[in-house]
CSV table of C-alpha atoms and ligand atoms in Angstrom, one decimal:
chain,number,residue,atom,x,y,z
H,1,UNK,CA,0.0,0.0,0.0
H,2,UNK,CA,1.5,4.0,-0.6
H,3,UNK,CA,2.4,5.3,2.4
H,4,UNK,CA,1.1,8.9,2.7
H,5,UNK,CA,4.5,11.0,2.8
H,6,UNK,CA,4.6,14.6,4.0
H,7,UNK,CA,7.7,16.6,2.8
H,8,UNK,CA,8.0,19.1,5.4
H,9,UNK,CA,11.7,20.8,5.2
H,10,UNK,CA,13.0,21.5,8.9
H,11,UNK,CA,10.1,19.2,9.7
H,12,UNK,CA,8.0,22.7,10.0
H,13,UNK,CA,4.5,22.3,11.7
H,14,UNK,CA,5.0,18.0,12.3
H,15,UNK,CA,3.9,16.8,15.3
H,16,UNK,CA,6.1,13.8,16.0
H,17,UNK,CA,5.6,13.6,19.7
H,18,UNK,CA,3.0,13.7,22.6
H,19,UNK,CA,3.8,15.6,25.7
H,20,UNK,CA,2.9,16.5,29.3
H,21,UNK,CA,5.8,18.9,29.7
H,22,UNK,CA,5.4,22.1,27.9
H,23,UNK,CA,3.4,23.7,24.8
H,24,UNK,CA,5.0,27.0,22.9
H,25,UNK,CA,1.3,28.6,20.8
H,26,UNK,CA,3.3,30.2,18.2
H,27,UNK,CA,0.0,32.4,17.3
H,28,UNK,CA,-1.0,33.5,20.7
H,29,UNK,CA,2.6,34.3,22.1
H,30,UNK,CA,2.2,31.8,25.3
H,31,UNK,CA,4.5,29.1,27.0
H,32,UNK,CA,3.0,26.7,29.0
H,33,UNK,CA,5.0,24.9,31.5
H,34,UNK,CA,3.0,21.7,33.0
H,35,UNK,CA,-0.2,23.7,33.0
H,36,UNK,CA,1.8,27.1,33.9
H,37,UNK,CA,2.1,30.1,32.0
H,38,UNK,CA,5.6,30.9,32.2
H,39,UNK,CA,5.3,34.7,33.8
H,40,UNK,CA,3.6,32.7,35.9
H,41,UNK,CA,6.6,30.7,37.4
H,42,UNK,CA,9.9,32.7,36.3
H,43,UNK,CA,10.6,35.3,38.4
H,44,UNK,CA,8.4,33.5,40.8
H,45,UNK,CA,9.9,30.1,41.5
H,46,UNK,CA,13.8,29.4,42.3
H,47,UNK,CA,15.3,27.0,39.1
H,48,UNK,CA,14.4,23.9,41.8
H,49,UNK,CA,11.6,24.8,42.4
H,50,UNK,CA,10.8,25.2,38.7
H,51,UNK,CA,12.6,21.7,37.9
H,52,UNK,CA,10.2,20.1,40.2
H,53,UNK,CA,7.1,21.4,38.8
H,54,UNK,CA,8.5,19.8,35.6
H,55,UNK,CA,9.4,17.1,36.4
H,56,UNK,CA,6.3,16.0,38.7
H,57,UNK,CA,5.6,12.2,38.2
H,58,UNK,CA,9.0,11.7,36.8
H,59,UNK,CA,11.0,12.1,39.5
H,60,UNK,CA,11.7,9.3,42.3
H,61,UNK,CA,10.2,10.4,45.8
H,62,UNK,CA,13.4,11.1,47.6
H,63,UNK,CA,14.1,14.0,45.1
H,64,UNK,CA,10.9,16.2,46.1
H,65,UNK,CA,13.6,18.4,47.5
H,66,UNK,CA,16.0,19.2,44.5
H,67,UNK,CA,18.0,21.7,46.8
H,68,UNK,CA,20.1,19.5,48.5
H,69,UNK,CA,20.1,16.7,45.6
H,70,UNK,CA,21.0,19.5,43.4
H,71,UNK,CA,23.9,20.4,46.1
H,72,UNK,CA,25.1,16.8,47.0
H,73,UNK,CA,25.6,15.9,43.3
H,74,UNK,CA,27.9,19.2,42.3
H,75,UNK,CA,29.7,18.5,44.8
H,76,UNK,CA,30.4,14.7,43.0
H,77,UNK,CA,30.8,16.3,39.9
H,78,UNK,CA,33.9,18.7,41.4
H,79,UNK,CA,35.0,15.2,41.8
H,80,UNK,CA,35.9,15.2,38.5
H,81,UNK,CA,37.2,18.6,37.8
H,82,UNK,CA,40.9,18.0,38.5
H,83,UNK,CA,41.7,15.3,35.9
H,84,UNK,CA,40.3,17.2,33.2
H,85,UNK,CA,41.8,20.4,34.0
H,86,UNK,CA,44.8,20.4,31.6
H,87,UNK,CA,42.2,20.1,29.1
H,88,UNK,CA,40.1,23.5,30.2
H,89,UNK,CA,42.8,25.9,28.2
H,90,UNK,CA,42.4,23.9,24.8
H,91,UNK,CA,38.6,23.2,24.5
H,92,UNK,CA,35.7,25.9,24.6
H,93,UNK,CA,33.6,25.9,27.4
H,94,UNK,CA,30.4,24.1,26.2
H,95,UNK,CA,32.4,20.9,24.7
H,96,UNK,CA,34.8,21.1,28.4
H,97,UNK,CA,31.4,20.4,29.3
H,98,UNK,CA,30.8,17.4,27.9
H,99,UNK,CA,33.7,16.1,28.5
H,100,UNK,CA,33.3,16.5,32.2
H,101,UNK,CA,29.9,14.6,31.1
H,102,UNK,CA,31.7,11.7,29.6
H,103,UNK,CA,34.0,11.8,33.0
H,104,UNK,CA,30.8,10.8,35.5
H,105,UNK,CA,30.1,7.6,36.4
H,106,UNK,CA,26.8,7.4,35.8
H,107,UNK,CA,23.5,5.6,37.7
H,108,UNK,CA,21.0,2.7,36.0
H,109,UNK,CA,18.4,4.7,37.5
H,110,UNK,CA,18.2,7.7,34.7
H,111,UNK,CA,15.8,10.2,37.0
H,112,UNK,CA,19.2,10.0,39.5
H,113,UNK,CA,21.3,11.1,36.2
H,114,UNK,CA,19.0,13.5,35.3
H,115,UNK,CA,19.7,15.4,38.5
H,116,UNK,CA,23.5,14.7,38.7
H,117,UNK,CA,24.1,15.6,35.1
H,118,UNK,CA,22.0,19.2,35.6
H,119,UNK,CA,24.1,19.8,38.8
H,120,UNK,CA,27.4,18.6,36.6
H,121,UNK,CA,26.6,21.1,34.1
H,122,UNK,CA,26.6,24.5,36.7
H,123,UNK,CA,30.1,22.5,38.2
H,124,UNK,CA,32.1,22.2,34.3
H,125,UNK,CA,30.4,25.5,33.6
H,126,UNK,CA,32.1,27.5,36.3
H,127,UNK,CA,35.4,25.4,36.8
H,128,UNK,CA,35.9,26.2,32.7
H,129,UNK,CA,35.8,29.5,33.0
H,130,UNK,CA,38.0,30.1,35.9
H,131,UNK,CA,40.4,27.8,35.0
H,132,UNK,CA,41.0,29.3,31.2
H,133,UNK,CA,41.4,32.5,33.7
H,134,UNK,CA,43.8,30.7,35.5
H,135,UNK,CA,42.0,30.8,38.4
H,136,UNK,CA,41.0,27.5,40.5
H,137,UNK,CA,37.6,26.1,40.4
H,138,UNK,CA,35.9,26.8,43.9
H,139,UNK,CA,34.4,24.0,45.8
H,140,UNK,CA,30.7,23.7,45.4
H,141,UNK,CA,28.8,24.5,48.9
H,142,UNK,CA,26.0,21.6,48.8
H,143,UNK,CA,23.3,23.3,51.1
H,144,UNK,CA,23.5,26.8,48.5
H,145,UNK,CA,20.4,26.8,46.3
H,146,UNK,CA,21.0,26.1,42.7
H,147,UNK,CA,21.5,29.9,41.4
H,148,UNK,CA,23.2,31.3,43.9
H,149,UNK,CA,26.3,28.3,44.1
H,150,UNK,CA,26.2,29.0,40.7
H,151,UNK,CA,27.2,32.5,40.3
H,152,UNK,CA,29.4,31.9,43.7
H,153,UNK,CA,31.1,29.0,42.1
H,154,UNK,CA,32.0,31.2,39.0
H,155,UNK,CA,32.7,34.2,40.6
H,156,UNK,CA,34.2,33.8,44.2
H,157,UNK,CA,32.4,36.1,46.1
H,158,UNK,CA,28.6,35.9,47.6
H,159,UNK,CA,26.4,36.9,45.0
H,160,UNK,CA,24.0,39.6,45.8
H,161,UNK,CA,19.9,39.0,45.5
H,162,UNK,CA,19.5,40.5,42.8
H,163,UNK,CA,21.6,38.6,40.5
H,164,UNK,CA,20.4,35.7,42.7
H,165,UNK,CA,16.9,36.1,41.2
H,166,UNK,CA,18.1,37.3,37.3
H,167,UNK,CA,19.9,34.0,37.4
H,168,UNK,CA,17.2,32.2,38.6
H,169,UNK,CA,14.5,33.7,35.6
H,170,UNK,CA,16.8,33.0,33.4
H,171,UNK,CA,16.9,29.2,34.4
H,172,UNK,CA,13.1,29.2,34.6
H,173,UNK,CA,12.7,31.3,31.6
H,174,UNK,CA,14.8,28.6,29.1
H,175,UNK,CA,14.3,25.7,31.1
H,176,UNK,CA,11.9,24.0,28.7
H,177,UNK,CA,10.6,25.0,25.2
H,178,UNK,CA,8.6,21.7,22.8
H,179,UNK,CA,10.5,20.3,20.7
H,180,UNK,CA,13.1,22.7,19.9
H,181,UNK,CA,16.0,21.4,17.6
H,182,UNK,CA,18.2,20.5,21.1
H,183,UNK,CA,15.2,19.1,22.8
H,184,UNK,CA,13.9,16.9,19.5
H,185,UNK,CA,18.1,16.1,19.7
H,186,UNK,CA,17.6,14.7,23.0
H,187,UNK,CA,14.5,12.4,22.2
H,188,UNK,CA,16.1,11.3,18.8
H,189,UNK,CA,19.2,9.5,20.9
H,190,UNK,CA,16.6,8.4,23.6
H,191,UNK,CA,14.4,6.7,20.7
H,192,UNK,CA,16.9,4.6,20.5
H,193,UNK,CA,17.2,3.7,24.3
H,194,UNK,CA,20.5,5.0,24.4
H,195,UNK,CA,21.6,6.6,27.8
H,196,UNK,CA,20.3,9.8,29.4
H,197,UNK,CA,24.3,11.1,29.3
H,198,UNK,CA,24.6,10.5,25.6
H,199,UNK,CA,20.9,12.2,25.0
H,200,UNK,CA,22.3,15.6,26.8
H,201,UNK,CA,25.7,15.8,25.3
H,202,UNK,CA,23.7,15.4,21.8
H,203,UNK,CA,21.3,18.1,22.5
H,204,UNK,CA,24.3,20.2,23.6
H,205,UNK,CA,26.0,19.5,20.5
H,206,UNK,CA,22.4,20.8,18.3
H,207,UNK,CA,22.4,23.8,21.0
H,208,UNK,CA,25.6,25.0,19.9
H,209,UNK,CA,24.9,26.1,16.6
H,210,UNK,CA,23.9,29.9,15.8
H,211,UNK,CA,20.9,29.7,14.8
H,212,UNK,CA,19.9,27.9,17.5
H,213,UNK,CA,21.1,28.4,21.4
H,214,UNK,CA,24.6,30.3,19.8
H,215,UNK,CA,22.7,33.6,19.5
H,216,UNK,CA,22.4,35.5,22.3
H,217,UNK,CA,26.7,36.2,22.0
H,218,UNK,CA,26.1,37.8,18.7
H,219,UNK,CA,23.6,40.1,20.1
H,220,UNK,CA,25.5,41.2,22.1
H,221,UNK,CA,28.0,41.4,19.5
H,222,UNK,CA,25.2,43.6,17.5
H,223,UNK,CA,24.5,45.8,20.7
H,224,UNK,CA,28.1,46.6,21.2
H,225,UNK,CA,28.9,47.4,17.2
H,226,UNK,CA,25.9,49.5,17.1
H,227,UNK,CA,27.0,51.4,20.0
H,228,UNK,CA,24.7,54.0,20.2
H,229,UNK,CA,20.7,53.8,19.6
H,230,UNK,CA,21.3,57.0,16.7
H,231,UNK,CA,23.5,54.5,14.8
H,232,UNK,CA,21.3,51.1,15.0
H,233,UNK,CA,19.1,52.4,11.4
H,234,UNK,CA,21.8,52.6,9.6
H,235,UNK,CA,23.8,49.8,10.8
H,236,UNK,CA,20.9,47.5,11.1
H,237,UNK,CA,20.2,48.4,7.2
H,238,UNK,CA,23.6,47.2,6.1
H,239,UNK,CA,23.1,43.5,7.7
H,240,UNK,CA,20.1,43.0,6.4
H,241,UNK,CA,20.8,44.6,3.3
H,242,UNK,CA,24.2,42.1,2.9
H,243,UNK,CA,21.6,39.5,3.7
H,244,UNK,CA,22.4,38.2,7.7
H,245,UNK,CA,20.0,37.7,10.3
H,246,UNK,CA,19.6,39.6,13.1
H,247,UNK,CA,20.0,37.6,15.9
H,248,UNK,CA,17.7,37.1,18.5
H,249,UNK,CA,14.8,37.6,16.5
H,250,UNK,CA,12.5,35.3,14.5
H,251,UNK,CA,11.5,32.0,15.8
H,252,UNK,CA,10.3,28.9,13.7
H,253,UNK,CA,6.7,28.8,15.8
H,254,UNK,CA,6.3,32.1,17.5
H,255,UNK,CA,4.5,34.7,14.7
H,256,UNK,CA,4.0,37.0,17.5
H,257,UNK,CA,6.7,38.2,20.1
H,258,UNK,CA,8.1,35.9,22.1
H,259,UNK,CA,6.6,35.7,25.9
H,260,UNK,CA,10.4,34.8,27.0
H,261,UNK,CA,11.1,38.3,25.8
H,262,UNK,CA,9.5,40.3,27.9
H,263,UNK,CA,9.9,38.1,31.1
H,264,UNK,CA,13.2,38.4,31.0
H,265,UNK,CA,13.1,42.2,30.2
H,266,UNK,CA,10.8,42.1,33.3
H,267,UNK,CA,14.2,40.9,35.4
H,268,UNK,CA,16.2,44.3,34.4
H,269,UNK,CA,13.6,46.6,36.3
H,270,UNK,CA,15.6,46.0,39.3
H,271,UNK,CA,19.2,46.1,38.1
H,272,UNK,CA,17.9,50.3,38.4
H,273,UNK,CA,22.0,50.7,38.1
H,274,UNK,CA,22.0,49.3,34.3
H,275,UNK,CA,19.3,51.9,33.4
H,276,UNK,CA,21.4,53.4,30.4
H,277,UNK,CA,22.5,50.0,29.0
H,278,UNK,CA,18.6,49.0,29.5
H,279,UNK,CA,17.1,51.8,27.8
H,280,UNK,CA,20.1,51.9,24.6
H,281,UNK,CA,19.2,47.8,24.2
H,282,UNK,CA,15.5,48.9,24.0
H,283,UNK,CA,15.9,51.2,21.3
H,284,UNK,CA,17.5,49.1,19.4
H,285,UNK,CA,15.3,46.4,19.8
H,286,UNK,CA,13.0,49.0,18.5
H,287,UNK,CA,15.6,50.0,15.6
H,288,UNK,CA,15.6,46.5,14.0
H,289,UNK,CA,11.6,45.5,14.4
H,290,UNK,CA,10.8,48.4,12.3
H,291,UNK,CA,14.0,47.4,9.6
H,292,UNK,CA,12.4,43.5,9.7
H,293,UNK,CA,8.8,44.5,9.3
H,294,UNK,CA,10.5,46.8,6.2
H,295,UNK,CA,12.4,44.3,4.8
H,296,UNK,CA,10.4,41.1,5.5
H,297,UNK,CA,6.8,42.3,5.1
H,298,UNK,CA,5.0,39.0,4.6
H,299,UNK,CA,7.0,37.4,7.8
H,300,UNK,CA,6.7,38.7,11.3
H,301,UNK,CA,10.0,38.5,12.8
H,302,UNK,CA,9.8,39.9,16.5
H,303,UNK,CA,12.0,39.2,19.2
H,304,UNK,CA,12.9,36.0,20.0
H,305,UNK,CA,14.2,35.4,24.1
H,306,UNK,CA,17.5,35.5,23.0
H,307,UNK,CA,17.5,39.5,22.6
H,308,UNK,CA,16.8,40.4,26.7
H,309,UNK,CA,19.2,36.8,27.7
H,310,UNK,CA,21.9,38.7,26.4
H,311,UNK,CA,21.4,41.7,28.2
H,312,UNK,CA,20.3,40.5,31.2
H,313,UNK,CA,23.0,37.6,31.3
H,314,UNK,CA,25.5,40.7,30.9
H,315,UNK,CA,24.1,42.9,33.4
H,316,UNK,CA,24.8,40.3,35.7
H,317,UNK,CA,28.5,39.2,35.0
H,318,UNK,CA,28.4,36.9,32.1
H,319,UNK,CA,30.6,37.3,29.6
H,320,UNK,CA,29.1,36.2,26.1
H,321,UNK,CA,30.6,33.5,25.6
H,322,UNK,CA,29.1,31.6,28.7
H,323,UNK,CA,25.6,32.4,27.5
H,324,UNK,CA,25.0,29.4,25.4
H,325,UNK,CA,26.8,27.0,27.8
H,326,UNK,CA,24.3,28.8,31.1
H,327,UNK,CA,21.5,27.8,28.2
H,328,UNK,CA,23.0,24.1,28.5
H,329,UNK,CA,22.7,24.3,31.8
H,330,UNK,CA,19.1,25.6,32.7
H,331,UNK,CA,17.8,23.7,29.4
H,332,UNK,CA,19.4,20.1,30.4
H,333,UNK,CA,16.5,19.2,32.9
H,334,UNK,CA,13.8,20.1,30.4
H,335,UNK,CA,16.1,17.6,28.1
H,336,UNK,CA,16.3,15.2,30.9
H,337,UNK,CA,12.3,15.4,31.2
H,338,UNK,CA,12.0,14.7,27.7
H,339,UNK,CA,14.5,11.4,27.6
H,340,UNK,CA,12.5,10.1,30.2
H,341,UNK,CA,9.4,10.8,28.5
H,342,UNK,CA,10.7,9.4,25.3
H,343,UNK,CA,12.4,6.6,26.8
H,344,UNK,CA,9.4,5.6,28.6
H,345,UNK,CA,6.5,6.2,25.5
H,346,UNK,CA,8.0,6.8,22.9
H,347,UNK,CA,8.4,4.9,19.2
H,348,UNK,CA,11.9,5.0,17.8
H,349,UNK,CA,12.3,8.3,15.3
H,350,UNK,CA,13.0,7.1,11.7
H,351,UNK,CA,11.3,9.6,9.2
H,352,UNK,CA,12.0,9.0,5.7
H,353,UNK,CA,13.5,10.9,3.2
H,354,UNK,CA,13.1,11.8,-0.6
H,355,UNK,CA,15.8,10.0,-3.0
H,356,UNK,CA,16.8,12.1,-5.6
H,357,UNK,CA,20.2,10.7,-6.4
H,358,UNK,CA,21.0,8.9,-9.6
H,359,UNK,CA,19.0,5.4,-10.2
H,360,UNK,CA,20.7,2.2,-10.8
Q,1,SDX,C1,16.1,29.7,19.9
Q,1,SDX,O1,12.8,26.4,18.4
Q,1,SDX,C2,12.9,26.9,19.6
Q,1,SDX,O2,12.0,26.9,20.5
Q,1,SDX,C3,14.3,27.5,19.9
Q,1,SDX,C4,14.4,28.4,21.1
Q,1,SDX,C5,14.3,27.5,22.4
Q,1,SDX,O3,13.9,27.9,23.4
Q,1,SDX,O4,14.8,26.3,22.3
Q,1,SDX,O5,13.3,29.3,21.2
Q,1,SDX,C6,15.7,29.1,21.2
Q,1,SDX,O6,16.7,29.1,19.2
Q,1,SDX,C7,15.5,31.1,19.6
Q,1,SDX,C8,16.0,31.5,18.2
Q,1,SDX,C9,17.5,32.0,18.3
Q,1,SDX,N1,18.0,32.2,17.0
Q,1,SDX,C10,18.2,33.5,16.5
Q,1,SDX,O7,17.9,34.5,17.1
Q,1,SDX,C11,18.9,33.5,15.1
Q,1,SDX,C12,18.2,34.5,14.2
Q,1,SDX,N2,16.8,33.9,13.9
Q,1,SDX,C13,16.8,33.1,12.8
Q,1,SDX,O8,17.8,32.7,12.0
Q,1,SDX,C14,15.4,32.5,12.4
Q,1,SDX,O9,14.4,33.3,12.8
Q,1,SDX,C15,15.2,31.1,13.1
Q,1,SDX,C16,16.2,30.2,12.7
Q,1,SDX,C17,15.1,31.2,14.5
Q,1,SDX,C18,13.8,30.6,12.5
Q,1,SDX,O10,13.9,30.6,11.2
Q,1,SDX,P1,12.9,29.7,10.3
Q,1,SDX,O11,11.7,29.4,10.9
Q,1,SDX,O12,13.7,28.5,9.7
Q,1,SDX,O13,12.6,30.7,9.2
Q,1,SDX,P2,13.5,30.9,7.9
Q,1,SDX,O14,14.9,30.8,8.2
Q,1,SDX,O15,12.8,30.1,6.8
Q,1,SDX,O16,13.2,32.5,7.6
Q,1,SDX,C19,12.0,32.9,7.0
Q,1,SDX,C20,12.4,34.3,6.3
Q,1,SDX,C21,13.7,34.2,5.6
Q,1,SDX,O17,13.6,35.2,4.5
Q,1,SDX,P3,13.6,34.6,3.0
Q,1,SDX,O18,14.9,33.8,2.8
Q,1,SDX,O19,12.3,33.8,2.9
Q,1,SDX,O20,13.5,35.9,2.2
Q,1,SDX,O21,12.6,35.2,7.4
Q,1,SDX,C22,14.0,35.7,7.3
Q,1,SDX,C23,14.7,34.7,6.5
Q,1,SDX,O22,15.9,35.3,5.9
Q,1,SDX,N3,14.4,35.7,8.7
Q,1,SDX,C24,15.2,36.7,9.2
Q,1,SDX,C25,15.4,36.4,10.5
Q,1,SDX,N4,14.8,35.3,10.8
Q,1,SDX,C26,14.2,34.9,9.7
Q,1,SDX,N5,15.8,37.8,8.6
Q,1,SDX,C27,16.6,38.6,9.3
Q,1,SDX,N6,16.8,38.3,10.7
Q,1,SDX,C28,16.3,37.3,11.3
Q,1,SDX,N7,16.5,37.1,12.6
């Protein structure tokens, strides 16, 4: 019998998947988290907090509490820190990362590597970075919540509330997204019944790429050429006239703005000593969604979350290039909900493709 075949290039409006653990409505602007709006929970719930609500029904009963789960597994991970060290100079941050991955010994039980490899994550993330500094990694402190032994881990001093909380919506904000290139990643290696540590460095490897989870550097990039809001016309004009995207904005399934954008815009109000940066990031914001509607006029290209991570993730310490590898961290337990979903339900992922190559 003929199979029915769909050609749908990037797979563009396929449903290959059932879930319980988050829904993005491209045409209404909303991102619903387990039954939650996401203002709802970021800037409202600490990153545990907002793993657990996730991960409800997956998780085993002693892990209710991620706080100290979270804590007693970076504190393994540092473990593993000192072998790999000579390698921190040569590699970039993100694949360090994985290496550190590959490095753990890891459970049979995959909802105990789901919360070990999250925690692992923060640990490479932080000892990368000081160590291509030169500086040593610092010790995780197992009773901090997840946020706050982050940014204490990277930067060596007691992080004050306020970057406590921009931390945490950030963590919330990205923590899970449908089936996103990384996240559909993630459930292609777990189709397979391949490991949960295999499925996250995957998805870390998709998350990489620019179009993807590498944009929020460029903006930044983009923010710092354009220098000051009476230049961003003209300069915005010349990308898009030489044919480059703007990064962070457009989005496969939003076709309005994207709610991320303004939740984490929502975090600057009270860095009140970034108010310049704030209000120059604005305007051009407001610079290139005029230039897109101009010179894309049947596509609405608004902003995408990426635009207000990389001003919000710089307000608060970060240089660029840790913002996709802080988007591998907060993202990794919304990929670890999805392997277990997959692993659990799921068919193995095969589609088919369209030969076009010479006959025999
Ligand atoms: C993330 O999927 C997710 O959920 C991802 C994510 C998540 O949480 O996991 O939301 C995170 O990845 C956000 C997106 C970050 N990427 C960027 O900001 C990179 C810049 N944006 C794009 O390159 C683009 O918008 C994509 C890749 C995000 C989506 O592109 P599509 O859906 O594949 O659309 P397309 O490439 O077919 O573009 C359609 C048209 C094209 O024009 P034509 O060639 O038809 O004339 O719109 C244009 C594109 O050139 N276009 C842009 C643009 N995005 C699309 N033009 C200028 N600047 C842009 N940003």
């Amino acid at each position: 019998t003929q199979i029915a075949a769909i050609h749908a290039p990037g797979l563009e409006n396929i449903i290959v998947a059932e879930t319980t653990l988050s829904h993005v409505d491209g045409q209404k602007g909303e991102l619903i988290l387990r039954g939650k709006a996401i203002d709802d929970i970021a800037g409202k719930q600490s990153f545990e907090e907002a793993v657990c609500h996730l991960w409800q029904g997956l998780l085993l009963p002693s892990q209710t509490n991620l706080t100290p789960a979270f804590g007693t597994a970076r504190l393994k991970a540092f473990q593993a820190v000192e072998q790999l060290a000579p390698l921190a100079k040569e590699l970039s941050v993100i694949d360090w990362m994985r290496l550190g991955l590959d490095s753990l010994t890891i459970d049979e039980d995959e909802r105990t590597n789901a919360v070990e490899l999250t925690a692992a994550l923060a640990v490479f993330l932080t000892s990368a970075r000081r160590l291509k500094q030169g500086q040593t990694p610092i010790t995780p402190d197992p009773e901090a919540g997840f946020s706050k032994d982050l940014l204490f881990m990277l930067h060596g001093s007691e992080p004050d509330k306020e970057a406590i909380d921009a931390m945490d919506r950030y963590l919330v904000t990205i923590l899970d997204h449908g089936l996103n290139a990384s996240t559909f990643t993630a459930r292609v290696v777990a189709s397979t019944l391949s490991d949960m540590r295999s499925c996250l460095s995957a998805a870390i490897g998709a998350l990489k790429g620019p179009l993807h989870g590498g944009a929020p550097g460029p903006v930044l990039d983009m923010i710092e050429d354009i220098g000051e809001p009476k230049k961003a016309d003209r300069w915005i004009e010349q990308e898009l006239n030489a044919g480059n995207r703007l990064m962070g904005f457009g989005h496969r399934v939003y076709r309005v703005r994207d709610p991320r954008a303004d939740v984490l815009k929502e975090g600057l109000k009270s860095l009140t000593h970034l108010t310049d940066r704030i209000e120059k990031a604005q305007a051009i914001e407001q610079a290139a969604l005029k230039a897109l509607k101009r010179h894309k006029p049947d596509r609405v290209l608004d902003t995408n979350v990426e635009f207000y991570t990389a001003v919000l993730l710089d307000a608060i310490g970060f240089d660029r290039t840790l913002f996709t590898p802080l988007f591998a961290v907060g993202r990794s337990a919304g990929w670890a909900a999805h392997v277990i979903e997959q692993q659990s339900a799921g068919k193995l992922i095969r589609p088919q493709s369209r030969y076009i190559g010479p006959s025999i």
